[in-house]
Every structure is written in C-alpha cells, then in structure tokens.
Amino acid sequence: MNRREIVLASIVHVLGARPNFVKAAPVIDALRARGAAQAVVHTGQHYDERMSEIFFRELGLPEPDVNLGVGSGSHAAQTAALMIGLEAEFLARTPDLIVVYGDVNSTIAAALVAAKLHIPVAHVEAGLRSFDMTMPEEVNRRLTDQLSDLCLVTSPEAIGHLAAEGVPTGRTHLVGNPMIDTLLKNLDHFDTAAVRAAHGLPERYVLATVHRPANVDDPATAAALVKHLHGVADLADLVIPVHPRGRANLIAAGLDTHPGVHVLEPLGYIDFLAAVRGAATVVTDSGGLQEETTILGVPCLTIRPNTERPITITHGTNRLVTFDDLVPQTRKALETERGEGTRKPPLWDGAAGPRIADVIMEFLGE
Ligand code: UD1
C-alpha cells in the first residue's frame, strides 16, 4: 500500500482467525458500498492456507493490506506479540476506528492497543456470554466489550448482558448476525453432492468438529472423546475435518482407526458448509456452527457444558450434550425430521453487514 492510501484508510479491520474472516466479509462489503476508506490488518494468528487464504479467496475478502505474521504461541506470548505488532500498525495508519470481530486473541489484543492509543473500537458480535471464565473466549469477550465504543450485537439477550456489566446503552446496537449474511449469500454454492464426491463420503453421515481446549488439549480427555465419537460412528458414518489444534491428540487416541470415521483436512468455507448442509446431524464444540446449523435446519449437538449462543437452542436446532449423552442424543437426532421446530432469530436475515455499516458511518459522522 502506498503512503497516500495509508492516510486515507480511516477504518481498520483487524482479522486473525478463521471465524473472523466469515464475519468481516459482509461488513467490509457494505462499508465499501458506502465509499468508506478501509484497510485490513491480518494478524497472522491463523496462517495455514486452509485456515486463512482459502477464506479470503472464497469470500471475496480484499487482500490484507498487511499480515503481521504473529502465528501461534501461549496466550501470553501470542497476545503480547499481537499487541506489539498492532500498536506499530495503528501508529502508522492513524485510523479513526478499529473494527474487531468475535472473541479470539486478535480481538482483545486489538481492542486493548486501540484503547491505549485513544482510537475508538467497534466490536462485531458483542455481548455474548457463556458465563464460563475458564474459556479464553469469555475473557476476550468481556474485556473487549468494556473497551468498545460500539457494541454491535447479534442476539437480543446480549443487550442485557452488556447493560448488566455497565456498558452505556447508547453504545449497544442490535444489528443481526453477519456470519449469517455470509451463509445466505453463498447458499447456492453449497453443493453437498460435489463435496461428497470429492471426498468419497457416503450419502448419510454425521459431521463432527472439535477444537476447544477443554475437549482436545488433555490427551486423556481427547481419548475419552474419541471413544464416544466411535460410538457415534457405530450409528452412522462420521465425517470429521480436523482442526490443527486437536489433531495430534485425536489421532494418537485412534480417531481414524474406526472404519466408519472419515478424517479430513480442514475444509474451505464453501466445502465445509456444503458438508454441513448435507449432514444428518452435526456434533461440534464450535460457536459459529451452532448458528449456521440453526439457519440450515440441521440438528446440532454441542459438546460443551454451556453456550454463549442460547438463541440457537431456543430458536434453532442446537442442544448441549455431555460426552456420556453424545451417542444416545445422536441416535435421537438421527431420528428427528430435518428443520423441525426451527425459528429464525431476529435479524438473522442477510442484512447485518449493511446495518453495521450504517452504525459505523453514523458514528464517524459520515
Ligand atoms: C482460535 C480461537 C478460538 C476459535 C478458533 C477457530 C483464541 C483464544 N481462540 O483457537 O476461539 O474458535 O481459533 O479456529 O483466539 N494452528 C495451526 N495452523 C494455523 C493456526 C493454528 O497449525 O493456521 C495450530 C497451532 O498448533 C496452534 C493451535 O493450532 O498452536 C492453536 O491455534 P490458536 O490460534 O492459538 O487457537 P485456536 O485453537 O485455533
């Protein structure tokens, strides 16, 4: 980027990890349509081609203006490296607003740096709470919201969470869910038959993803989880694109030794959602997938003791399960009529990006 463009870039989007890319695409699109000057700073928290570049290509995201190449590390080491890189970047670009997404370490690092430099922050997906401070994401969410000038909320209960934590109500805006904008925009491209053919998958399968530290970091816990996933594979073929975080422990526990288990590399956005759309049931510990299955009407079993997305239970297809519940609940879900009992959460309508852009432009006085 040349010097003149740097001076004009008044909105900086900070993106670092896979779910950020899916949320940012419609926001960047809508701001572009309003003529906003914007730049994308990729922190490099996720760096594998399959965790990063493929999403930029498929979602039509602009090439990042810079990639800080921070990479992996302990929470302290990664967050510190993120902050040092972002501080230099913000000082050079002098943006009028930083936009951060979700609850990953890049999110809190950017908010903290911006606040100390007195640069306003907009937080997309503010106010979600699992009330479980053992999750790094809950720490990141709470602190990011305290530091944000605009709390852009995907779900009505988040408004109450923010108010209870003392966030002035004027900062909070219910805008809907930009992840669902991306899903609805790409729906016609989710070709289940093509993804089945490409990966040699059967017609009927359960799709699983697991990557939460609480489920995969401890070898004994990962081994217990694998035992239950094999129980699921006794009921129906199990397709599992494996996040790099859990790969070593899950494979060491014999994940791929069951003949009904199909272990895949991480998939790009289009292939992954095509696989989700065609699944008989989804088993996951992801946050975003609880929302995507709600809109696609696919039964979702979330292997966690809590969720920061309760609207996917009240309105959608989601259900929390323990390891011990997993097999009986999968059996039940496989008998459930697809799409049964789902209501769309308010404003999950494909127009969250434009609403977020309107709030941002008004905040900037444009
Ligand atoms: C991060 C987020 C999590 C989100 C997830 C989505 C935090 C605290 N967590 O978790 O909320 O649900 O992204 O994917 O920010 N790795 C690779 N290649 C990559 C990226 C990671 O091999 O491109 C491996 C490395 O071994 C790394 C590990 O995955 O140490 C964890 O990566 P990290 O970004 O620290 O956290 P995630 O588990 O991906």
Tab-separated table of C-alpha atoms and ligand atoms in Angstrom:
chain	number	residue	atom	x	y	z
A	1	MET	CA	0.000	0.000	0.000
A	2	ASN	CA	1.389	3.443	-0.868
A	3	ARG	CA	1.557	6.382	1.528
A	4	ARG	CA	-1.468	8.245	0.175
A	5	GLU	CA	-3.712	5.202	0.686
A	6	ILE	CA	-2.468	4.806	4.263
A	7	VAL	CA	-3.505	8.391	5.044
A	8	LEU	CA	-6.999	7.771	3.593
A	9	ALA	CA	-7.635	4.460	5.401
A	10	SER	CA	-9.732	5.646	8.310
A	11	ILE	CA	-11.313	2.296	9.262
A	12	VAL	CA	-9.008	-0.605	10.094
A	13	HIS	CA	-10.447	-4.123	10.346
A	14	VAL	CA	-8.348	-6.459	12.470
A	15	LEU	CA	-8.704	-10.095	11.401
A	16	GLY	CA	-6.739	-13.020	12.752
A	17	ALA	CA	-8.548	-16.339	12.967
A	18	ARG	CA	-10.868	-18.347	10.727
A	19	PRO	CA	-14.241	-17.227	12.180
A	20	ASN	CA	-13.206	-13.552	11.912
A	21	PHE	CA	-12.998	-13.825	8.127
A	22	VAL	CA	-16.563	-15.122	7.785
A	23	LYS	CA	-17.959	-12.296	9.961
A	24	ALA	CA	-15.936	-9.492	8.365
A	25	ALA	CA	-16.732	-10.166	4.694
A	26	PRO	CA	-20.243	-8.620	4.674
A	27	VAL	CA	-19.163	-5.676	6.852
A	28	ILE	CA	-16.263	-4.789	4.557
A	29	ASP	CA	-18.562	-5.164	1.518
A	30	ALA	CA	-21.201	-2.857	2.980
A	31	LEU	CA	-18.640	-0.230	4.024
A	32	ARG	CA	-17.110	-0.370	0.552
A	33	ALA	CA	-20.565	0.276	-0.945
A	34	ARG	CA	-20.800	3.394	1.259
A	35	GLY	CA	-17.447	4.673	-0.001
A	36	ALA	CA	-15.619	4.214	3.317
A	37	ALA	CA	-11.826	4.231	3.302
A	38	GLN	CA	-10.760	0.969	4.931
A	39	ALA	CA	-7.774	-1.277	5.443
A	40	VAL	CA	-7.463	-4.905	6.538
A	41	VAL	CA	-4.783	-5.879	9.032
A	42	HIS	CA	-4.342	-9.669	9.199
A	43	THR	CA	-2.565	-10.556	12.421
A	44	GLY	CA	-1.451	-13.981	11.181
A	45	GLN	CA	-2.963	-15.751	14.222
A	46	HIS	CA	-4.141	-18.346	11.694
A	47	TYR	CA	-1.677	-18.886	8.871
A	48	ASP	CA	-2.170	-22.274	7.172
A	49	GLU	CA	-3.576	-21.921	3.651
A	50	ARG	CA	-6.630	-23.945	4.733
A	51	MET	CA	-7.185	-21.834	7.842
A	52	SER	CA	-6.753	-18.447	6.164
A	53	GLU	CA	-6.086	-17.739	2.441
A	54	ILE	CA	-8.827	-20.051	1.188
A	55	PHE	CA	-11.366	-17.984	3.157
A	56	PHE	CA	-10.125	-14.707	1.673
A	57	ARG	CA	-10.433	-16.174	-1.831
A	58	GLU	CA	-13.826	-17.801	-1.388
A	59	LEU	CA	-15.443	-14.929	0.499
A	60	GLY	CA	-14.114	-12.221	-1.846
A	61	LEU	CA	-12.301	-10.508	1.021
A	62	PRO	CA	-9.758	-7.908	-0.047
A	63	GLU	CA	-6.125	-8.971	0.131
A	64	PRO	CA	-4.897	-7.882	3.591
A	65	ASP	CA	-3.021	-4.579	3.492
A	66	VAL	CA	-0.538	-6.164	5.834
A	67	ASN	CA	-0.040	-9.540	7.525
A	68	LEU	CA	1.713	-9.277	10.873
A	69	GLY	CA	2.670	-12.966	10.818
A	70	VAL	CA	2.231	-13.372	14.576
A	71	GLY	CA	1.456	-17.109	14.449
A	72	SER	CA	0.915	-19.492	17.360
A	73	GLY	CA	2.081	-19.369	20.968
A	74	SER	CA	0.924	-19.486	24.569
A	75	HIS	CA	-1.837	-16.999	25.376
A	76	ALA	CA	0.609	-14.519	26.883
A	77	ALA	CA	3.207	-14.876	24.133
A	78	GLN	CA	0.648	-14.687	21.325
A	79	THR	CA	-1.322	-11.793	22.829
A	80	ALA	CA	1.871	-9.844	23.555
A	81	ALA	CA	3.156	-10.354	20.004
A	82	LEU	CA	-0.246	-9.333	18.628
A	83	MET	CA	-0.225	-6.147	20.704
A	84	ILE	CA	3.297	-5.137	19.705
A	85	GLY	CA	2.541	-5.659	16.007
A	86	LEU	CA	-0.829	-3.918	16.157
A	87	GLU	CA	0.493	-0.921	18.069
A	88	ALA	CA	3.068	-0.186	15.357
A	89	GLU	CA	0.429	-0.636	12.694
A	90	PHE	CA	-2.133	1.651	14.349
A	91	LEU	CA	0.500	4.335	14.974
A	92	ALA	CA	1.470	4.250	11.275
A	93	ARG	CA	-2.084	4.244	9.943
A	94	THR	CA	-3.733	6.648	12.445
A	95	PRO	CA	-7.211	5.171	11.847
A	96	ASP	CA	-10.431	6.822	13.045
A	97	LEU	CA	-11.923	3.468	14.046
A	98	ILE	CA	-10.746	-0.094	14.644
A	99	VAL	CA	-13.257	-2.868	13.906
A	100	VAL	CA	-12.761	-6.161	15.753
A	101	TYR	CA	-14.719	-9.411	15.438
A	102	GLY	CA	-15.778	-12.174	17.793
A	103	ASP	CA	-13.730	-13.406	20.725
A	104	VAL	CA	-10.294	-14.580	19.599
A	105	ASN	CA	-6.935	-13.366	20.927
A	106	SER	CA	-6.537	-10.987	17.964
A	107	THR	CA	-9.820	-9.336	19.038
A	108	ILE	CA	-8.801	-8.457	22.602
A	109	ALA	CA	-5.252	-7.542	21.567
A	110	ALA	CA	-6.535	-5.012	19.026
A	111	ALA	CA	-9.115	-3.541	21.426
A	112	LEU	CA	-6.543	-3.119	24.193
A	113	VAL	CA	-3.991	-1.450	21.918
A	114	ALA	CA	-6.610	0.851	20.365
A	115	ALA	CA	-7.973	1.914	23.753
A	116	LYS	CA	-4.495	2.921	24.980
A	117	LEU	CA	-3.962	4.923	21.766
A	118	HIS	CA	-7.410	6.574	22.191
A	119	ILE	CA	-8.680	5.108	18.929
A	120	PRO	CA	-12.393	4.171	19.030
A	121	VAL	CA	-13.266	0.466	18.737
A	122	ALA	CA	-16.305	-1.227	17.173
A	123	HIS	CA	-16.878	-4.819	18.346
A	124	VAL	CA	-18.874	-7.026	15.988
A	125	GLU	CA	-20.614	-9.851	17.920
A	126	ALA	CA	-20.549	-8.047	21.262
A	127	GLY	CA	-22.357	-9.119	24.422
A	128	LEU	CA	-22.389	-12.918	24.016
A	129	ARG	CA	-21.704	-14.637	27.348
A	130	SER	CA	-21.132	-18.260	28.352
A	131	PHE	CA	-20.503	-17.111	31.964
A	132	ASP	CA	-17.606	-19.570	31.928
A	133	MET	CA	-14.389	-17.720	32.658
A	134	THR	CA	-12.334	-20.887	32.104
A	135	MET	CA	-12.858	-20.282	28.361
A	136	PRO	CA	-10.295	-17.874	26.891
A	137	GLU	CA	-13.025	-16.565	24.583
A	138	GLU	CA	-15.172	-15.427	27.552
A	139	VAL	CA	-12.252	-13.409	28.935
A	140	ASN	CA	-11.692	-11.899	25.496
A	141	ARG	CA	-15.369	-11.017	25.016
A	142	ARG	CA	-15.878	-9.350	28.379
A	143	LEU	CA	-12.768	-7.211	28.156
A	144	THR	CA	-13.279	-6.276	24.514
A	145	ASP	CA	-16.805	-5.063	25.256
A	146	GLN	CA	-15.552	-2.869	28.121
A	147	LEU	CA	-13.115	-1.220	25.708
A	148	SER	CA	-15.524	-0.757	22.791
A	149	ASP	CA	-17.287	2.435	21.746
A	150	LEU	CA	-19.696	0.499	19.524
A	151	CYS	CA	-21.050	-2.853	20.733
A	152	LEU	CA	-22.660	-4.451	17.682
A	153	VAL	CA	-24.942	-7.192	18.916
A	154	THR	CA	-26.122	-10.325	17.074
A	155	SER	CA	-28.708	-11.531	19.577
A	156	PRO	CA	-31.188	-9.675	21.835
A	157	GLU	CA	-30.059	-11.193	25.170
A	158	ALA	CA	-26.623	-9.644	24.623
A	159	ILE	CA	-28.150	-6.197	25.216
A	160	GLY	CA	-28.990	-7.196	28.798
A	161	HIS	CA	-25.549	-8.728	29.385
A	162	LEU	CA	-23.846	-5.502	28.349
A	163	ALA	CA	-26.193	-3.351	30.454
A	164	ALA	CA	-25.556	-5.588	33.486
A	165	GLU	CA	-21.811	-5.022	33.056
A	166	GLY	CA	-22.273	-1.253	32.993
A	167	VAL	CA	-21.813	-0.652	29.274
A	168	PRO	CA	-23.736	2.564	28.495
A	169	THR	CA	-26.848	1.611	26.497
A	170	GLY	CA	-26.087	4.193	23.807
A	171	ARG	CA	-23.095	2.104	22.735
A	172	THR	CA	-25.151	-1.032	22.073
A	173	HIS	CA	-26.785	-1.679	18.692
A	174	LEU	CA	-28.731	-4.833	17.757
A	175	VAL	CA	-27.650	-5.370	14.154
A	176	GLY	CA	-28.147	-9.083	13.456
A	177	ASN	CA	-25.621	-11.717	12.529
A	178	PRO	CA	-23.049	-11.058	9.783
A	179	MET	CA	-21.968	-14.735	9.790
A	180	ILE	CA	-25.475	-15.494	8.558
A	181	ASP	CA	-25.137	-12.799	5.839
A	182	THR	CA	-22.183	-14.793	4.509
A	183	LEU	CA	-24.097	-18.061	4.746
A	184	LEU	CA	-27.186	-16.756	2.923
A	185	LYS	CA	-25.095	-15.059	0.243
A	186	ASN	CA	-23.265	-18.310	-0.549
A	187	LEU	CA	-26.157	-20.752	-0.056
A	188	ASP	CA	-26.433	-21.600	-3.770
A	189	HIS	CA	-22.780	-22.667	-3.815
A	190	PHE	CA	-23.139	-25.261	-1.040
A	191	ASP	CA	-23.183	-28.360	-3.243
A	192	THR	CA	-23.351	-31.400	-0.976
A	193	ALA	CA	-23.156	-33.937	-3.832
A	194	ALA	CA	-19.937	-32.325	-5.086
A	195	VAL	CA	-18.263	-32.352	-1.677
A	196	ARG	CA	-19.358	-35.960	-1.094
A	197	ALA	CA	-17.891	-36.985	-4.451
A	198	ALA	CA	-14.644	-35.063	-3.858
A	199	HIS	CA	-14.022	-36.762	-0.503
A	200	GLY	CA	-15.615	-40.170	-1.149
A	201	LEU	CA	-18.298	-39.643	1.511
A	202	PRO	CA	-21.489	-41.670	1.896
A	203	GLU	CA	-24.961	-40.179	1.437
A	204	ARG	CA	-25.850	-40.300	5.127
A	205	TYR	CA	-23.308	-39.100	7.674
A	206	VAL	CA	-22.792	-37.195	10.906
A	207	LEU	CA	-20.401	-34.238	10.586
A	208	ALA	CA	-18.187	-33.502	13.603
A	209	THR	CA	-15.762	-30.712	14.502
A	210	VAL	CA	-13.886	-30.449	17.801
A	211	HIS	CA	-11.175	-27.962	18.738
A	212	ARG	CA	-11.981	-26.473	22.179
A	213	PRO	CA	-9.035	-26.663	24.596
A	214	ALA	CA	-11.336	-28.298	27.188
A	215	ASN	CA	-12.084	-31.155	24.762
A	216	VAL	CA	-8.820	-31.758	22.906
A	217	ASP	CA	-5.797	-30.390	24.807
A	218	ASP	CA	-5.592	-33.085	27.506
A	219	PRO	CA	-4.698	-36.487	25.962
A	220	ALA	CA	-6.928	-38.417	28.399
A	221	THR	CA	-9.943	-36.188	27.655
A	222	ALA	CA	-9.271	-36.408	23.921
A	223	ALA	CA	-9.123	-40.223	24.220
A	224	ALA	CA	-12.464	-40.288	26.071
A	225	LEU	CA	-13.971	-38.081	23.369
A	226	VAL	CA	-12.652	-40.392	20.632
A	227	LYS	CA	-14.308	-43.361	22.348
A	228	HIS	CA	-17.674	-41.561	22.196
A	229	LEU	CA	-17.084	-40.432	18.593
A	230	HIS	CA	-16.511	-44.078	17.700
A	231	GLY	CA	-19.866	-44.780	19.339
A	232	VAL	CA	-21.404	-42.182	17.011
A	233	ALA	CA	-19.653	-43.850	14.044
A	234	ASP	CA	-21.353	-47.127	15.036
A	235	LEU	CA	-24.670	-45.370	14.265
A	236	ALA	CA	-23.713	-43.591	11.033
A	237	ASP	CA	-20.532	-42.671	9.145
A	238	LEU	CA	-18.696	-39.837	10.900
A	239	VAL	CA	-17.012	-37.139	8.817
A	240	ILE	CA	-14.528	-35.023	10.767
A	241	PRO	CA	-12.419	-32.247	9.260
A	242	VAL	CA	-9.712	-31.921	11.902
A	243	HIS	CA	-8.624	-28.517	13.252
A	244	PRO	CA	-4.833	-28.470	13.710
A	245	ARG	CA	-5.216	-27.838	17.449
A	246	GLY	CA	-6.615	-31.282	18.282
A	247	ARG	CA	-5.078	-33.348	15.506
A	248	ALA	CA	-2.155	-34.934	17.392
A	249	ASN	CA	-4.170	-35.973	20.472
A	250	LEU	CA	-7.181	-37.225	18.493
A	251	ILE	CA	-5.071	-39.279	16.094
A	252	ALA	CA	-2.939	-40.633	18.963
A	253	ALA	CA	-6.204	-41.773	20.579
A	254	GLY	CA	-7.062	-43.739	17.425
A	255	LEU	CA	-9.724	-41.470	15.908
A	256	ASP	CA	-9.111	-42.807	12.393
A	257	THR	CA	-8.996	-46.487	13.392
A	258	HIS	CA	-12.807	-46.927	13.198
A	259	PRO	CA	-13.847	-47.944	9.662
A	260	GLY	CA	-16.812	-45.522	9.739
A	261	VAL	CA	-14.697	-42.452	10.546
A	262	HIS	CA	-13.605	-40.180	7.667
A	263	VAL	CA	-10.830	-37.872	8.871
A	264	LEU	CA	-10.408	-34.858	6.553
A	265	GLU	CA	-8.058	-31.880	6.468
A	266	PRO	CA	-9.706	-28.575	7.439
A	267	LEU	CA	-12.114	-27.619	4.643
A	268	GLY	CA	-12.583	-24.240	2.996
A	269	TYR	CA	-15.752	-22.283	3.688
A	270	ILE	CA	-17.796	-23.482	0.695
A	271	ASP	CA	-16.940	-27.186	1.015
A	272	PHE	CA	-17.402	-27.112	4.771
A	273	LEU	CA	-20.864	-25.533	4.655
A	274	ALA	CA	-21.810	-27.892	1.817
A	275	ALA	CA	-20.836	-30.800	4.074
A	276	VAL	CA	-22.811	-29.292	6.969
A	277	ARG	CA	-25.870	-28.731	4.785
A	278	GLY	CA	-25.899	-32.397	3.756
A	279	ALA	CA	-25.235	-33.828	7.237
A	280	ALA	CA	-27.884	-35.866	9.044
A	281	THR	CA	-26.616	-34.347	12.312
A	282	VAL	CA	-23.725	-32.132	13.397
A	283	VAL	CA	-21.600	-32.762	16.508
A	284	THR	CA	-19.428	-29.808	17.478
A	285	ASP	CA	-17.849	-27.560	20.082
A	286	SER	CA	-17.641	-24.577	17.698
A	287	GLY	CA	-19.531	-21.352	18.318
A	288	GLY	CA	-20.267	-20.384	14.717
A	289	LEU	CA	-21.502	-23.822	13.725
A	290	GLN	CA	-24.255	-23.639	16.359
A	291	GLU	CA	-25.539	-20.598	14.449
A	292	GLU	CA	-25.053	-21.966	10.941
A	293	THR	CA	-26.912	-25.224	11.717
A	294	THR	CA	-29.762	-23.159	13.177
A	295	ILE	CA	-30.281	-21.463	9.813
A	296	LEU	CA	-29.676	-24.617	7.739
A	297	GLY	CA	-32.103	-26.612	9.921
A	298	VAL	CA	-29.530	-29.340	10.660
A	299	PRO	CA	-29.716	-30.879	14.162
A	300	CYS	CA	-26.683	-29.764	16.198
A	301	LEU	CA	-25.254	-31.427	19.309
A	302	THR	CA	-22.797	-29.157	21.088
A	303	ILE	CA	-20.290	-30.974	23.303
A	304	ARG	CA	-19.975	-28.256	25.926
A	305	PRO	CA	-21.447	-27.584	29.375
A	306	ASN	CA	-22.662	-24.117	28.263
A	307	THR	CA	-23.128	-21.887	25.256
A	308	GLU	CA	-22.789	-18.152	24.721
A	309	ARG	CA	-25.351	-18.593	21.943
A	310	PRO	CA	-28.532	-19.736	23.774
A	311	ILE	CA	-30.706	-18.383	20.955
A	312	THR	CA	-29.558	-21.390	18.886
A	313	ILE	CA	-31.276	-23.588	21.479
A	314	THR	CA	-34.449	-21.507	21.946
A	315	HIS	CA	-34.905	-20.755	18.233
A	316	GLY	CA	-32.723	-23.290	16.462
A	317	THR	CA	-31.599	-26.879	16.301
A	318	ASN	CA	-28.899	-26.797	18.980
A	319	ARG	CA	-28.684	-28.931	22.112
A	320	LEU	CA	-25.891	-29.173	24.689
A	321	VAL	CA	-24.557	-32.658	25.381
A	322	THR	CA	-22.051	-34.291	27.720
A	323	PHE	CA	-19.651	-36.961	26.484
A	324	ASP	CA	-21.931	-39.623	28.013
A	325	ASP	CA	-25.021	-38.180	26.304
A	326	LEU	CA	-23.417	-37.962	22.919
A	327	VAL	CA	-24.321	-41.369	21.491
A	328	PRO	CA	-27.952	-41.511	22.778
A	329	GLN	CA	-28.563	-37.915	21.679
A	330	THR	CA	-27.088	-38.607	18.256
A	331	ARG	CA	-29.375	-41.606	17.903
A	332	LYS	CA	-32.328	-39.368	18.771
A	333	ALA	CA	-31.198	-36.586	16.413
A	334	LEU	CA	-30.826	-39.065	13.561
A	335	GLU	CA	-34.498	-39.905	14.017
A	336	THR	CA	-35.546	-36.225	14.013
A	337	GLU	CA	-37.140	-34.687	10.952
A	338	ARG	CA	-34.710	-32.134	9.467
A	339	GLY	CA	-35.591	-28.483	10.122
A	340	GLU	CA	-38.205	-29.415	12.706
A	341	GLY	CA	-39.053	-26.674	15.179
A	342	THR	CA	-36.642	-24.001	13.959
A	343	ARG	CA	-37.423	-20.285	14.086
A	344	LYS	CA	-35.044	-17.727	12.664
A	345	PRO	CA	-33.526	-15.483	15.371
A	346	PRO	CA	-34.441	-11.817	14.861
A	347	LEU	CA	-32.370	-10.007	12.210
A	348	TRP	CA	-30.516	-13.125	11.057
A	349	ASP	CA	-31.755	-12.091	7.639
A	350	GLY	CA	-28.689	-11.434	5.497
A	351	ALA	CA	-28.637	-7.669	6.114
A	352	ALA	CA	-26.458	-7.388	9.239
A	353	GLY	CA	-23.462	-6.104	7.236
A	354	PRO	CA	-25.380	-3.071	5.885
A	355	ARG	CA	-26.811	-2.340	9.374
A	356	ILE	CA	-23.319	-2.472	10.896
A	357	ALA	CA	-22.003	-0.193	8.146
A	358	ASP	CA	-24.799	2.319	8.829
A	359	VAL	CA	-23.994	2.415	12.562
A	360	ILE	CA	-20.289	2.858	11.821
A	361	MET	CA	-20.814	5.613	9.243
A	362	GLU	CA	-23.087	7.486	11.626
A	363	PHE	CA	-20.517	7.128	14.424
A	364	LEU	CA	-17.826	8.537	12.131
A	365	GLY	CA	-20.151	11.405	11.168
A	366	GLU	CA	-20.167	10.376	7.517
B	1	UD1	C1	-8.769	-19.862	17.936
B	1	UD1	C2	-9.652	-19.101	18.917
B	1	UD1	C3	-10.973	-19.836	19.074
B	1	UD1	C4	-11.625	-20.112	17.739
B	1	UD1	C5	-10.645	-20.820	16.825
B	1	UD1	C6	-11.235	-21.028	15.453
B	1	UD1	C7	-8.391	-17.882	20.642
B	1	UD1	C8	-8.063	-17.851	22.078
B	1	UD1	N1	-9.050	-18.985	20.223
B	1	UD1	O1	-8.488	-21.115	18.537
B	1	UD1	O2	-11.851	-19.062	19.851
B	1	UD1	O3	-12.775	-20.900	17.935
B	1	UD1	O4	-9.448	-20.034	16.703
B	1	UD1	O5	-10.429	-21.840	14.660
B	1	UD1	O6	-8.109	-16.949	19.929
B	1	UD1	N2	-2.567	-23.918	14.235
B	1	UD1	C9	-2.070	-24.370	13.034
B	1	UD1	N3	-2.293	-23.594	11.926
B	1	UD1	C10	-2.979	-22.424	11.962
B	1	UD1	C11	-3.486	-21.990	13.211
B	1	UD1	C12	-3.280	-22.747	14.331
B	1	UD1	O7	-1.448	-25.410	12.949
B	1	UD1	O8	-3.146	-21.783	10.924
B	1	UD1	C13	-2.375	-24.780	15.449
B	1	UD1	C14	-1.124	-24.453	16.207
B	1	UD1	O9	-0.629	-25.640	16.744
B	1	UD1	C15	-1.651	-23.595	17.337
B	1	UD1	C16	-3.016	-24.180	17.597
B	1	UD1	O10	-3.473	-24.611	16.321
B	1	UD1	O11	-0.832	-23.618	18.446
B	1	UD1	C17	-3.996	-23.227	18.203
B	1	UD1	O12	-4.135	-22.040	17.410
B	1	UD1	P1	-4.686	-20.683	18.103
B	1	UD1	O13	-4.892	-19.643	17.076
B	1	UD1	O14	-3.820	-20.335	19.250
B	1	UD1	O15	-6.052	-21.116	18.715
B	1	UD1	P2	-7.243	-21.976	18.088
B	1	UD1	O16	-7.330	-23.244	18.840
B	1	UD1	O17	-7.142	-22.025	16.595
